[in-house]
PDB file of C-alpha atoms in Angstrom:
ATOM      1  CA  MET H   1     -28.217  20.366 -53.324  1.00 62.00           C
ATOM      2  CA  THR H   2     -27.130  23.946 -52.654  1.00 81.00           C
ATOM      3  CA  THR H   3     -25.762  24.695 -49.210  1.00 87.00           C
ATOM      4  CA  GLN H   4     -27.464  27.494 -47.306  1.00 94.00           C
ATOM      5  CA  PHE H   5     -25.061  29.573 -45.220  1.00 95.00           C
ATOM      6  CA  MET H   6     -25.537  31.411 -41.936  1.00 96.00           C
ATOM      7  CA  ASP H   7     -23.630  34.682 -42.014  1.00 96.00           C
ATOM      8  CA  VAL H   8     -21.397  35.554 -39.063  1.00 96.00           C
ATOM      9  CA  ASP H   9     -19.495  38.837 -39.369  1.00 96.00           C
ATOM     10  CA  VAL H  10     -16.911  39.042 -36.596  1.00 94.00           C
ATOM     11  CA  ARG H  11     -15.055  42.038 -38.078  1.00 95.00           C
ATOM     12  CA  PRO H  12     -16.595  44.563 -35.619  1.00 95.00           C
ATOM     13  CA  ILE H  13     -15.586  42.358 -32.678  1.00 91.00           C
ATOM     14  CA  LEU H  14     -12.048  41.974 -33.965  1.00 90.00           C
ATOM     15  CA  ARG H  15     -11.660  45.677 -34.726  1.00 93.00           C
ATOM     16  CA  ALA H  16     -12.788  46.475 -31.182  1.00 92.00           C
ATOM     17  CA  GLY H  17     -10.076  44.148 -29.842  1.00 88.00           C
ATOM     18  CA  GLY H  18     -12.518  41.390 -28.822  1.00 84.00           C
ATOM     19  CA  GLU H  19     -12.334  37.607 -29.165  1.00 82.00           C
ATOM     20  CA  PRO H  20     -15.093  36.219 -31.440  1.00 87.00           C
ATOM     21  CA  PHE H  21     -14.430  32.515 -30.859  1.00 85.00           C
ATOM     22  CA  GLY H  22     -17.444  32.110 -28.587  1.00 82.00           C
ATOM     23  CA  GLU H  23     -19.775  33.785 -31.045  1.00 89.00           C
ATOM     24  CA  ILE H  24     -18.499  31.574 -33.882  1.00 89.00           C
ATOM     25  CA  ILE H  25     -18.961  28.423 -31.864  1.00 86.00           C
ATOM     26  CA  ALA H  26     -22.441  29.496 -30.787  1.00 87.00           C
ATOM     27  CA  ALA H  27     -23.348  30.089 -34.450  1.00 91.00           C
ATOM     28  CA  VAL H  28     -22.034  26.643 -35.404  1.00 88.00           C
ATOM     29  CA  ALA H  29     -24.188  25.102 -32.665  1.00 86.00           C
ATOM     30  CA  LYS H  30     -27.249  26.774 -34.213  1.00 91.00           C
ATOM     31  CA  LEU H  31     -26.677  25.428 -37.730  1.00 90.00           C
ATOM     32  CA  GLN H  32     -29.370  23.197 -39.150  1.00 90.00           C
ATOM     33  CA  PRO H  33     -28.347  19.867 -40.740  1.00 86.00           C
ATOM     34  CA  GLY H  34     -26.730  20.585 -44.092  1.00 88.00           C
ATOM     35  CA  GLN H  35     -26.334  24.314 -43.352  1.00 93.00           C
ATOM     36  CA  GLY H  36     -22.954  25.986 -43.652  1.00 93.00           C
ATOM     37  CA  LEU H  37     -21.287  29.022 -42.055  1.00 95.00           C
ATOM     38  CA  ARG H  38     -20.161  32.112 -43.977  1.00 96.00           C
ATOM     39  CA  LEU H  39     -17.595  33.845 -41.765  1.00 96.00           C
ATOM     40  CA  LEU H  40     -16.286  37.369 -42.359  1.00 96.00           C
ATOM     41  CA  ALA H  41     -13.097  38.234 -40.507  1.00 93.00           C
ATOM     42  CA  THR H  42     -10.279  40.783 -40.577  1.00 93.00           C
ATOM     43  CA  PHE H  43      -7.684  38.053 -41.113  1.00 90.00           C
ATOM     44  CA  LYS H  44      -7.475  34.531 -42.502  1.00 87.00           C
ATOM     45  CA  PRO H  45      -8.759  32.478 -39.532  1.00 86.00           C
ATOM     46  CA  THR H  46      -6.441  29.539 -40.035  1.00 80.00           C
ATOM     47  CA  PRO H  47      -6.917  28.002 -36.539  1.00 74.00           C
ATOM     48  CA  LEU H  48     -10.631  27.623 -37.251  1.00 82.00           C
ATOM     49  CA  PHE H  49      -9.929  25.436 -40.240  1.00 82.00           C
ATOM     50  CA  GLN H  50      -8.776  22.578 -38.038  1.00 74.00           C
ATOM     51  CA  VAL H  51     -11.341  23.261 -35.299  1.00 77.00           C
ATOM     52  CA  LEU H  52     -14.302  23.157 -37.692  1.00 82.00           C
ATOM     53  CA  GLY H  53     -12.624  20.477 -39.807  1.00 77.00           C
ATOM     54  CA  SER H  54     -12.784  18.212 -36.773  1.00 71.00           C
ATOM     55  CA  LYS H  55     -16.544  18.841 -36.783  1.00 76.00           C
ATOM     56  CA  GLY H  56     -16.772  17.686 -40.412  1.00 81.00           C
ATOM     57  CA  PHE H  57     -16.633  21.020 -42.213  1.00 86.00           C
ATOM     58  CA  SER H  58     -14.547  21.756 -45.239  1.00 89.00           C
ATOM     59  CA  TYR H  59     -13.606  25.354 -45.960  1.00 89.00           C
ATOM     60  CA  GLU H  60     -13.044  27.729 -48.824  1.00 92.00           C
ATOM     61  CA  ALA H  61     -11.252  30.996 -47.939  1.00 91.00           C
ATOM     62  CA  ARG H  62     -10.756  34.095 -50.052  1.00 93.00           C
ATOM     63  CA  GLU H  63      -9.554  37.599 -49.347  1.00 93.00           C
ATOM     64  CA  ILE H  64     -12.317  40.082 -50.112  1.00 94.00           C
ATOM     65  CA  GLY H  65     -10.287  43.295 -49.934  1.00 90.00           C
ATOM     66  CA  GLY H  66      -8.894  45.598 -47.294  1.00 90.00           C
ATOM     67  CA  GLY H  67      -7.310  42.625 -45.550  1.00 90.00           C
ATOM     68  CA  ASP H  68     -10.743  41.093 -44.824  1.00 93.00           C
ATOM     69  CA  TRP H  69     -11.520  37.461 -45.465  1.00 93.00           C
ATOM     70  CA  GLU H  70     -14.608  35.445 -46.308  1.00 95.00           C
ATOM     71  CA  VAL H  71     -14.603  31.771 -45.372  1.00 93.00           C
ATOM     72  CA  LEU H  72     -17.327  29.356 -46.339  1.00 94.00           C
ATOM     73  CA  PHE H  73     -17.482  26.387 -43.973  1.00 93.00           C
ATOM     74  CA  THR H  74     -19.424  23.669 -45.732  1.00 93.00           C
ATOM     75  CA  PRO H  75     -20.754  20.678 -43.837  1.00 90.00           C
ATOM     76  CA  GLY H  76     -19.519  17.249 -44.816  1.00 80.00           C
ATOM     77  CA  THR H  77     -21.031  13.953 -43.938  1.00 54.00           C
ATOM     78  CA  ALA H  78     -19.788  14.195 -40.311  1.00 45.00           C
ATOM     79  CA  ALA H  79     -21.182  17.706 -39.673  1.00 39.00           C
ATOM     80  CA  GLY H  80     -24.032  17.708 -37.286  1.00 40.00           C
ATOM     81  CA  ALA H  81     -23.221  14.225 -36.136  1.00 40.00           C
ATOM     82  CA  ALA H  82     -23.419  13.728 -32.411  1.00 38.00           C
ATOM     83  CA  PRO H  83     -19.991  13.875 -30.800  1.00 40.00           C
ATOM     84  CA  ALA H  84     -18.575  10.887 -29.103  1.00 36.00           C
ATOM     85  CA  ARG H  85     -19.617  10.672 -25.505  1.00 39.00           C
ATOM     86  CA  THR H  86     -16.436   9.085 -24.334  1.00 43.00           C
ATOM     87  CA  THR H  87     -13.065  10.106 -25.557  1.00 50.00           C
ATOM     88  CA  THR H  88      -9.976   7.993 -25.537  1.00 51.00           C
ATOM     89  CA  ALA H  89      -6.281   8.328 -25.163  1.00 49.00           C
ATOM     90  CA  THR H  90      -3.457   6.688 -27.005  1.00 49.00           C
ATOM     91  CA  ASP H  91      -1.681   5.913 -23.739  1.00 53.00           C
ATOM     92  CA  ASP H  92      -3.376   2.906 -22.138  1.00 56.00           C
ATOM     93  CA  GLY H  93      -0.912   2.402 -19.313  1.00 65.00           C
ATOM     94  CA  ALA H  94      -1.693   3.180 -15.684  1.00 79.00           C
ATOM     95  CA  TRP H  95      -2.124   6.899 -15.112  1.00 85.00           C
ATOM     96  CA  PRO H  96      -0.804   8.679 -12.012  1.00 91.00           C
ATOM     97  CA  GLU H  97      -3.091  10.748  -9.825  1.00 93.00           C
ATOM     98  CA  PRO H  98      -3.759  14.226 -11.199  1.00 94.00           C
ATOM     99  CA  VAL H  99      -1.368  16.912  -9.948  1.00 96.00           C
ATOM    100  CA  GLN H 100      -3.758  19.682 -10.888  1.00 96.00           C
ATOM    101  CA  HIS H 101      -7.551  20.023 -10.730  1.00 97.00           C
ATOM    102  CA  MET H 102      -9.618  22.635 -12.567  1.00 97.00           C
ATOM    103  CA  ASP H 103     -13.316  23.407 -12.322  1.00 97.00           C
ATOM    104  CA  ASN H 104     -14.226  25.259 -15.516  1.00 95.00           C
ATOM    105  CA  ARG H 105     -17.959  24.661 -15.439  1.00 94.00           C
ATOM    106  CA  ASP H 106     -18.879  28.327 -14.958  1.00 94.00           C
ATOM    107  CA  LEU H 107     -16.672  29.698 -17.730  1.00 91.00           C
ATOM    108  CA  ASP H 108     -17.832  30.691 -21.214  1.00 86.00           C
ATOM    109  CA  PRO H 109     -16.068  29.385 -24.311  1.00 82.00           C
ATOM    110  CA  PRO H 110     -13.246  29.588 -25.171  1.00 86.00           C
ATOM    111  CA  GLU H 111     -11.963  30.295 -21.644  1.00 90.00           C
ATOM    112  CA  PRO H 112     -11.938  26.596 -20.515  1.00 93.00           C
ATOM    113  CA  LEU H 113      -9.932  25.642 -23.609  1.00 92.00           C
ATOM    114  CA  VAL H 114      -7.504  28.498 -23.079  1.00 92.00           C
ATOM    115  CA  ARG H 115      -7.012  27.745 -19.360  1.00 95.00           C
ATOM    116  CA  ILE H 116      -6.564  24.005 -19.872  1.00 95.00           C
ATOM    117  CA  LEU H 117      -4.014  24.473 -22.667  1.00 94.00           C
ATOM    118  CA  ALA H 118      -2.115  27.068 -20.596  1.00 94.00           C
ATOM    119  CA  ALA H 119      -2.057  24.706 -17.614  1.00 96.00           C
ATOM    120  CA  THR H 120      -0.710  21.808 -19.693  1.00 95.00           C
ATOM    121  CA  GLU H 121       2.071  24.049 -20.994  1.00 94.00           C
ATOM    122  CA  ALA H 122       3.306  24.523 -17.394  1.00 95.00           C
ATOM    123  CA  MET H 123       3.152  20.800 -16.512  1.00 95.00           C
ATOM    124  CA  ALA H 124       5.892  18.204 -16.847  1.00 95.00           C
ATOM    125  CA  ARG H 125       5.636  15.312 -19.298  1.00 93.00           C
ATOM    126  CA  GLY H 126       3.565  12.454 -17.836  1.00 91.00           C
ATOM    127  CA  GLU H 127       1.747  14.589 -15.260  1.00 94.00           C
ATOM    128  CA  VAL H 128      -2.066  14.463 -15.258  1.00 94.00           C
ATOM    129  CA  LEU H 129      -4.539  17.318 -15.204  1.00 96.00           C
ATOM    130  CA  SER H 130      -8.144  16.809 -14.156  1.00 96.00           C
ATOM    131  CA  ALA H 131     -10.775  19.269 -15.399  1.00 96.00           C
ATOM    132  CA  LEU H 132     -14.514  19.601 -15.026  1.00 95.00           C
ATOM    133  CA  LEU H 133     -16.491  21.185 -17.843  1.00 93.00           C
ATOM    134  CA  CYS H 134     -20.137  21.974 -18.551  1.00 90.00           C
ATOM    135  CA  ARG H 135     -20.006  20.313 -22.012  1.00 85.00           C
ATOM    136  CA  GLU H 136     -17.941  17.907 -24.051  1.00 82.00           C
ATOM    137  CA  PRO H 137     -14.808  19.817 -25.130  1.00 86.00           C
ATOM    138  CA  ALA H 138     -15.131  19.142 -28.873  1.00 79.00           C
ATOM    139  CA  PHE H 139     -12.690  21.918 -29.769  1.00 84.00           C
ATOM    140  CA  LEU H 140     -10.182  21.058 -27.065  1.00 88.00           C
ATOM    141  CA  LEU H 141      -9.662  17.456 -28.161  1.00 86.00           C
ATOM    142  CA  PRO H 142      -8.017  18.210 -31.520  1.00 84.00           C
ATOM    143  CA  GLU H 143      -5.738  20.706 -29.769  1.00 88.00           C
ATOM    144  CA  LEU H 144      -4.683  18.082 -27.227  1.00 89.00           C
ATOM    145  CA  ALA H 145      -3.944  15.624 -30.011  1.00 86.00           C
ATOM    146  CA  LYS H 146      -1.941  18.234 -31.914  1.00 88.00           C
ATOM    147  CA  ARG H 147       0.142  18.931 -28.800  1.00 90.00           C
ATOM    148  CA  GLY H 148       0.790  15.204 -28.175  1.00 90.00           C
ATOM    149  CA  HIS H 149      -1.314  14.817 -25.028  1.00 90.00           C
ATOM    150  CA  ALA H 150      -3.406  11.774 -24.161  1.00 89.00           C
ATOM    151  CA  TRP H 151      -6.801  12.031 -22.515  1.00 88.00           C
ATOM    152  CA  HIS H 152      -9.762  10.151 -21.130  1.00 87.00           C
ATOM    153  CA  GLY H 153     -13.108  11.843 -20.751  1.00 82.00           C
ATOM    154  CA  GLY H 154     -16.810  11.416 -20.385  1.00 81.00           C
ATOM    155  CA  PHE H 155     -19.874  12.652 -18.641  1.00 79.00           C
ATOM    156  CA  GLU H 156     -20.259  12.137 -14.916  1.00 82.00           C
ATOM    157  CA  PRO H 157     -23.401  10.352 -13.599  1.00 80.00           C
ATOM    158  CA  ASP H 158     -25.168  13.726 -13.257  1.00 81.00           C
ATOM    159  CA  GLY H 159     -25.200  13.934 -17.095  1.00 77.00           C
ATOM    160  CA  LYS H 160     -24.180  17.605 -16.960  1.00 84.00           C
ATOM    161  CA  THR H 161     -20.546  17.534 -15.906  1.00 87.00           C
ATOM    162  CA  TYR H 162     -17.895  16.408 -18.343  1.00 87.00           C
ATOM    163  CA  LYS H 163     -14.700  15.250 -16.654  1.00 91.00           C
ATOM    164  CA  ILE H 164     -11.488  15.010 -18.631  1.00 93.00           C
ATOM    165  CA  LEU H 165      -8.115  13.685 -17.530  1.00 92.00           C
ATOM    166  CA  ILE H 166      -5.183  14.878 -19.628  1.00 93.00           C
ATOM    167  CA  ARG H 167      -1.774  13.241 -19.479  1.00 93.00           C
ATOM    168  CA  VAL H 168       0.798  15.692 -20.745  1.00 92.00           C
ATOM    169  CA  GLY H 169       2.921  14.415 -23.608  1.00 89.00           C
ATOM    170  CA  ALA H 170       1.647  10.847 -23.282  1.00 80.00           C
ATOM    171  CA  ALA H 171       0.493  10.533 -26.896  1.00 71.00           C
ATOM    172  CA  LYS H 172       4.050  11.243 -28.041  1.00 50.00           C
ATOM    173  CA  GLN H 173       5.339   8.484 -25.787  1.00 47.00           C
ATOM    174  CA  ALA H 174       2.873   5.973 -27.225  1.00 41.00           C
ATOM    175  CA  ALA H 175       3.656   6.972 -30.843  1.00 38.00           C
TER     176      ALA H 175
END
C-alpha cells in the first residue's frame, strides 16, 4: 500500500522568524489513518524526528537544495493509535508536595511544553512541579524522559483538564 502524504510547507513561517511547531502538530492531528506528513523546512528538523517517532512515525530526510529539507514522516503501526490516558513515572516512591503550580490550559502549543521544560530547568532535583493542561502532553512526555524526569499524569474528573506532576531528575535516581 502506498502512503499518501499531507504537505506542510513551513519555510515561509521560518523565514519570517516564526515558530511552526504548532502548525506541524495541528497537521499531524488531522492525518487520516495510514496517512503520512511531507514537511518542507529551511533546516533539518532533527527534534521532530523524536517527537513524531514517539507517535509511531518513521522518517526519511533529504536536502532539496538551497539549504531546504524535505522530510517524509511515514506512519508505523503505532501511528494514529490512541495515546495512553494515564502516564507513569519510573520513581514509585512517595512524592513531596509540588513546589510550583502552573495553569497552561489557555496556551497554544508549543507554549505549555516550552514553559514546563523551562520551569523544570530552574528546579532542584527531587522537587515536584504540578501543571494543568487542556490536552494530554504527548510531545512533552518524551522530552521529560530524555531529561531524566519522572511524572504521573491523567485527566481530571471533568474529562477536559489534564494534570501532570513532574519530579525533577527522579528518573535518573531510579535508573
